[in-house]
Amino acid sequence: MDTQSLQAFLAVADTQSFSRAAEQLHLTQPAVSKRIATLESQVDARLFDRIGRRIALTEAGSVLLPQARQILFTVEDSRRALANLSGQVGGPLTLATSHHIGLHRLPPVLKQYTQRHPEVALDLHFLDSEFAYQGVRDGSLEMAVVTLAPHPVEQLHVVELWRDRLCFVCATDHPLATQAQQSALSLADLCEHNCVMPGAKTFTGSLIAQRFEQAGLELPVSMATNYLETLKMMCSVGLGWSLLPEKMIDHDLVELNVATAPLHRPLGYLVHNNRTLSNAASMMIEALEGSRSE
């Protein structure tokens, strides 16, 4: 099996589309189809069922999928190990980050890094933290700088760099703003008003929901989005109260005094335990560690 055919196979399996796989690989669709046909000939089995516009893995394709990932993972790991011998810091670095960290934490780190290591081709992906975790696990990403999961994840080395204090906030003319001036609010007081929150399946959303569940309360979520900047806008125009990182609070929002323990979310980086890091990734980790005290 050649690696190009395996890459085409994974691209089609992940996107469930020959056309999207072709875009991802910067190939024509016939070229992708040819590589899949070559691989099917080599393994003597059909790998995809094509039902109308829908693409699905056959049983043989499902068996091959994890093996194909492992083969490409090993090949790339070997290439990195050999490239590292030169001691040079260059080549591609595939890095994922969440939108919030990419906007509020990473810019000074990336500026310093690109100035020091101009030979590195930085391939930056903006992803939800949960998808970034999956990308590092399956090897499509070398590292990620995201909101950290509330529990350890097998195969991943995770390092916390920063902590975001999450603040209860609302619009300046929201009824809760007036109520909070008179006395500290309870979690139950908040639940009498609609809120706008991160998605329930996100790490941040689950962290918030857990606090209310522990108090026997259910969040009255009227709208949800994974983008904190969008949450800030919705909150500032009065669509509901919310919880946002302290760094995002400005004159459009009022921080509410709520009688509950401070709520923090951990931010940091993650890499695969079994992956040989490129020199470029090692230098990125050094830059990130340098930002910890700042």
Coordinates of C-alpha atoms in Angstrom, one line a residue:
M1 CA 0.0 0.0 0.0
D2 CA 1.3 3.5 -0.8
T3 CA 0.8 6.4 1.6
Q4 CA -0.9 8.5 -1.1
S5 CA -3.7 5.9 -1.5
L6 CA -4.1 5.7 2.3
Q7 CA -4.3 9.5 2.6
A8 CA -7.0 9.5 0.0
F9 CA -8.9 6.7 1.8
L10 CA -8.8 8.6 5.1
A11 CA -9.9 11.9 3.5
V12 CA -12.9 10.3 1.9
A13 CA -13.7 8.4 5.1
D14 CA -13.5 11.6 7.2
T15 CA -15.4 13.9 4.8
Q16 CA -17.8 11.2 3.5
S17 CA -17.3 12.8 0.1
F18 CA -15.0 12.3 -2.9
S19 CA -15.3 16.0 -3.9
R20 CA -14.5 17.3 -0.4
A21 CA -11.7 14.9 -0.1
A22 CA -10.3 16.2 -3.4
E23 CA -10.5 19.7 -2.1
Q24 CA -8.7 18.8 1.1
L25 CA -5.9 17.0 -0.7
H26 CA -5.7 19.6 -3.5
L27 CA -6.4 17.0 -6.1
T28 CA -9.0 16.5 -8.8
Q29 CA -11.9 14.2 -7.9
P30 CA -10.9 11.6 -10.6
A31 CA -7.4 11.5 -9.0
V32 CA -8.9 10.7 -5.6
S33 CA -11.2 8.0 -7.2
K34 CA -8.2 6.5 -8.9
R35 CA -6.2 6.2 -5.7
I36 CA -9.2 4.6 -3.9
A37 CA -9.6 2.1 -6.8
T38 CA -5.9 1.3 -6.6
L39 CA -6.2 0.7 -2.8
E40 CA -9.3 -1.5 -3.3
S41 CA -7.4 -3.5 -5.8
Q42 CA -4.5 -4.0 -3.4
V43 CA -6.6 -5.2 -0.5
D44 CA -9.0 -7.0 -2.9
A45 CA -12.1 -5.5 -1.2
R46 CA -14.5 -2.8 -1.7
L47 CA -13.9 0.0 0.8
F48 CA -16.9 2.3 0.2
D49 CA -20.5 1.9 -0.6
R50 CA -21.8 4.6 -2.9
I51 CA -25.6 5.0 -2.4
G52 CA -26.8 8.0 -4.4
R53 CA -24.8 10.9 -3.1
R54 CA -24.0 9.2 0.2
I55 CA -20.7 7.6 0.9
A56 CA -20.3 5.0 3.6
L57 CA -17.5 2.6 4.7
T58 CA -18.0 -1.1 4.0
E59 CA -17.1 -3.6 6.6
A60 CA -13.7 -3.9 5.0
G61 CA -13.3 -0.2 5.0
S62 CA -14.2 0.0 8.7
V63 CA -11.5 -2.7 9.5
L64 CA -8.9 -0.8 7.5
L65 CA -9.6 2.7 8.9
P66 CA -7.8 2.5 12.2
Q67 CA -4.9 0.6 10.6
A68 CA -4.5 3.2 7.9
R69 CA -4.4 6.0 10.5
Q70 CA -1.7 4.1 12.4
I71 CA 0.4 3.4 9.3
L72 CA 0.4 7.1 8.3
F73 CA 1.0 8.1 11.9
T74 CA 4.1 5.9 12.0
V75 CA 5.4 7.2 8.6
E76 CA 5.0 10.8 9.7
D77 CA 6.6 10.1 13.1
S78 CA 9.6 8.6 11.3
R79 CA 9.9 11.6 9.0
R80 CA 9.9 14.0 12.0
A81 CA 12.4 11.9 13.9
L82 CA 14.8 12.0 10.9
A83 CA 14.2 15.7 10.2
N84 CA 14.9 16.5 13.9
L85 CA 18.5 15.1 13.6
S86 CA 19.5 18.2 11.6
G87 CA 18.6 20.4 14.6
Q88 CA 17.0 22.9 12.3
V89 CA 13.6 24.5 13.2
G90 CA 11.5 24.5 10.0
G91 CA 8.9 22.7 8.0
P92 CA 5.2 22.4 8.7
L93 CA 3.6 22.7 12.1
T94 CA -0.1 21.9 12.2
L95 CA -1.6 23.7 15.2
A96 CA -5.2 24.0 16.3
T97 CA -6.6 26.6 18.7
S98 CA -10.0 27.7 19.8
H99 CA -11.4 31.0 18.5
H100 CA -11.2 32.7 22.0
I101 CA -7.6 31.6 22.7
G102 CA -6.6 32.5 19.2
L103 CA -7.9 36.0 19.6
H104 CA -7.0 36.7 23.2
R105 CA -4.0 34.6 24.3
L106 CA -2.0 33.4 21.2
P107 CA -1.3 36.6 19.2
P108 CA 1.8 37.7 21.2
V109 CA 3.1 34.1 21.3
L110 CA 2.6 33.6 17.5
K111 CA 4.2 37.0 16.7
Q112 CA 7.3 36.1 18.7
Y113 CA 7.5 32.6 17.3
T114 CA 7.2 33.5 13.7
Q115 CA 9.9 36.2 14.1
R116 CA 12.3 33.7 15.7
H117 CA 11.5 30.8 13.4
P118 CA 10.7 32.1 9.9
E119 CA 11.4 28.7 8.3
V120 CA 8.4 27.1 10.0
A121 CA 5.2 26.9 7.8
L122 CA 2.5 27.4 10.4
D123 CA -0.7 25.6 9.5
L124 CA -3.2 27.2 12.0
H125 CA -6.7 25.7 12.4
F126 CA -9.5 27.3 14.4
L127 CA -11.5 24.5 16.0
D128 CA -13.8 23.9 18.9
S129 CA -11.6 22.4 21.7
E130 CA -13.4 19.0 21.5
F131 CA -12.5 18.6 17.8
A132 CA -9.0 19.7 18.5
Y133 CA -8.6 17.0 21.0
Q134 CA -9.8 14.4 18.4
G135 CA -7.4 15.8 15.8
V136 CA -4.4 15.4 18.1
R137 CA -5.5 11.9 19.0
D138 CA -5.8 10.7 15.4
G139 CA -2.6 12.4 14.3
S140 CA -4.1 15.0 11.9
L141 CA -2.9 17.8 14.3
E142 CA 0.6 17.9 15.9
M143 CA -0.6 20.0 18.8
A144 CA -3.5 22.2 20.1
V145 CA -3.9 25.1 22.4
V146 CA -7.4 25.0 23.7
T147 CA -9.8 24.8 26.7
L148 CA -8.8 21.6 28.5
A149 CA -11.1 18.7 29.1
P150 CA -12.4 18.3 32.7
H151 CA -10.9 14.8 32.8
P152 CA -7.7 13.0 31.5
V153 CA -7.8 11.7 27.9
E154 CA -5.9 8.6 27.0
Q155 CA -2.8 9.0 24.8
L156 CA -2.6 12.7 25.3
H157 CA -0.1 14.8 27.3
V158 CA -2.0 17.9 28.5
V159 CA -0.4 20.9 30.2
E160 CA -2.3 23.8 31.7
L161 CA -0.9 27.2 31.0
W162 CA -3.6 29.7 32.1
R163 CA -6.9 29.8 34.0
D164 CA -9.8 31.9 32.9
R165 CA -12.1 33.2 35.6
L166 CA -15.6 32.9 34.3
C167 CA -17.8 35.9 35.4
F168 CA -21.6 36.1 35.6
V169 CA -22.6 39.0 33.4
C170 CA -25.6 40.7 31.9
A171 CA -26.5 43.9 29.9
T172 CA -26.3 47.2 31.7
D173 CA -30.1 47.6 31.5
H174 CA -31.0 43.9 32.3
P175 CA -33.3 43.4 35.4
L176 CA -30.5 41.4 37.1
A177 CA -28.2 44.4 37.0
T178 CA -30.6 46.4 39.2
Q179 CA -31.3 43.4 41.4
A180 CA -27.5 42.7 42.0
Q181 CA -27.0 46.3 43.3
Q182 CA -29.3 45.5 46.2
S183 CA -27.8 42.2 47.4
A184 CA -25.8 39.2 46.2
L185 CA -27.7 37.0 43.8
S186 CA -28.2 33.3 44.2
L187 CA -27.9 30.7 41.4
A188 CA -31.7 30.3 41.8
D189 CA -32.2 34.0 41.2
L190 CA -30.3 33.7 37.9
C191 CA -32.5 30.8 36.9
E192 CA -35.6 33.0 36.9
H193 CA -34.2 34.7 33.8
N194 CA -33.1 33.3 30.4
C195 CA -29.4 32.8 29.7
V196 CA -27.2 32.5 26.6
M197 CA -24.6 29.8 27.0
P198 CA -21.8 27.8 25.3
G199 CA -23.1 24.5 23.8
A200 CA -23.9 21.9 26.3
K201 CA -21.4 19.4 24.8
T202 CA -18.4 21.9 25.0
F203 CA -15.9 21.7 27.8
T204 CA -16.9 25.2 29.0
G205 CA -20.6 24.5 28.7
S206 CA -20.4 21.2 30.7
L207 CA -18.3 23.0 33.4
I208 CA -21.1 25.6 33.8
A209 CA -23.9 23.1 33.7
Q210 CA -22.2 21.0 36.4
R211 CA -22.2 24.0 38.8
F212 CA -26.0 24.4 38.5
E213 CA -26.7 20.7 38.5
Q214 CA -24.8 20.4 41.9
A215 CA -27.3 23.0 43.2
G216 CA -30.3 21.0 41.8
L217 CA -31.0 23.7 39.2
E218 CA -31.5 23.6 35.5
L219 CA -30.1 26.3 33.3
P220 CA -32.9 28.3 31.4
V221 CA -30.9 28.4 28.2
S222 CA -32.7 30.4 25.4
M223 CA -29.8 30.3 22.9
A224 CA -26.5 28.6 22.7
T225 CA -23.3 29.1 20.6
N226 CA -19.7 27.8 20.8
Y227 CA -18.3 31.3 20.0
L228 CA -17.8 33.4 23.1
E229 CA -17.6 36.6 21.1
T230 CA -21.1 35.9 19.8
L231 CA -22.3 35.1 23.4
K232 CA -20.9 38.5 24.5
M233 CA -22.9 40.3 21.8
M234 CA -26.1 38.4 22.6
C235 CA -25.7 39.1 26.3
S236 CA -24.9 42.8 25.7
V237 CA -28.1 43.4 23.8
G238 CA -30.2 41.9 26.6
L239 CA -31.0 38.4 25.2
G240 CA -30.0 36.8 28.5
W241 CA -27.3 36.7 31.2
S242 CA -24.2 34.6 30.6
L243 CA -20.8 33.5 31.9
L244 CA -17.8 34.9 30.1
P245 CA -14.0 35.1 30.7
E246 CA -13.0 38.1 32.8
K247 CA -10.9 39.5 29.9
M248 CA -14.0 40.0 27.8
I249 CA -15.9 42.2 30.2
D250 CA -16.2 45.8 29.0
H251 CA -18.6 48.8 29.4
D252 CA -21.4 46.9 27.6
L253 CA -21.6 44.4 30.4
V254 CA -22.2 44.3 34.1
E255 CA -20.5 41.7 36.3
L256 CA -23.0 40.2 38.7
N257 CA -22.2 39.4 42.3
V258 CA -23.4 35.8 42.7
A259 CA -23.1 33.8 45.9
T260 CA -21.2 30.8 44.6
A261 CA -17.6 29.7 44.5
P262 CA -15.4 31.2 41.7
L263 CA -15.7 29.3 38.5
H264 CA -12.5 28.8 36.4
R265 CA -11.7 26.9 33.2
P266 CA -8.2 25.6 32.4
L267 CA -6.5 26.6 29.2
G268 CA -3.3 25.0 27.8
Y269 CA -1.7 22.8 25.2
L270 CA -1.8 19.1 24.3
V271 CA 0.3 16.7 22.3
H272 CA 0.2 13.0 21.6
N273 CA 2.1 10.8 24.1
N274 CA 3.4 8.5 21.4
R275 CA 4.3 11.1 18.8
T276 CA 7.8 12.4 18.1
L277 CA 7.5 16.1 18.2
S278 CA 9.1 18.1 15.4
N279 CA 11.7 20.7 16.3
A280 CA 9.0 23.3 15.3
A281 CA 6.6 21.9 17.8
S282 CA 9.2 21.8 20.6
M283 CA 10.0 25.4 20.0
M284 CA 6.3 26.3 20.1
I285 CA 6.0 24.6 23.4
E286 CA 8.9 26.6 24.7
A287 CA 7.2 29.8 23.5
L288 CA 4.0 28.8 25.2
E289 CA 5.7 28.0 28.5
G290 CA 7.3 31.4 28.3
S291 CA 3.9 33.0 28.2
R292 CA 2.7 31.3 31.4
S293 CA 4.0 33.9 33.8
E294 CA 2.7 36.7 31.6

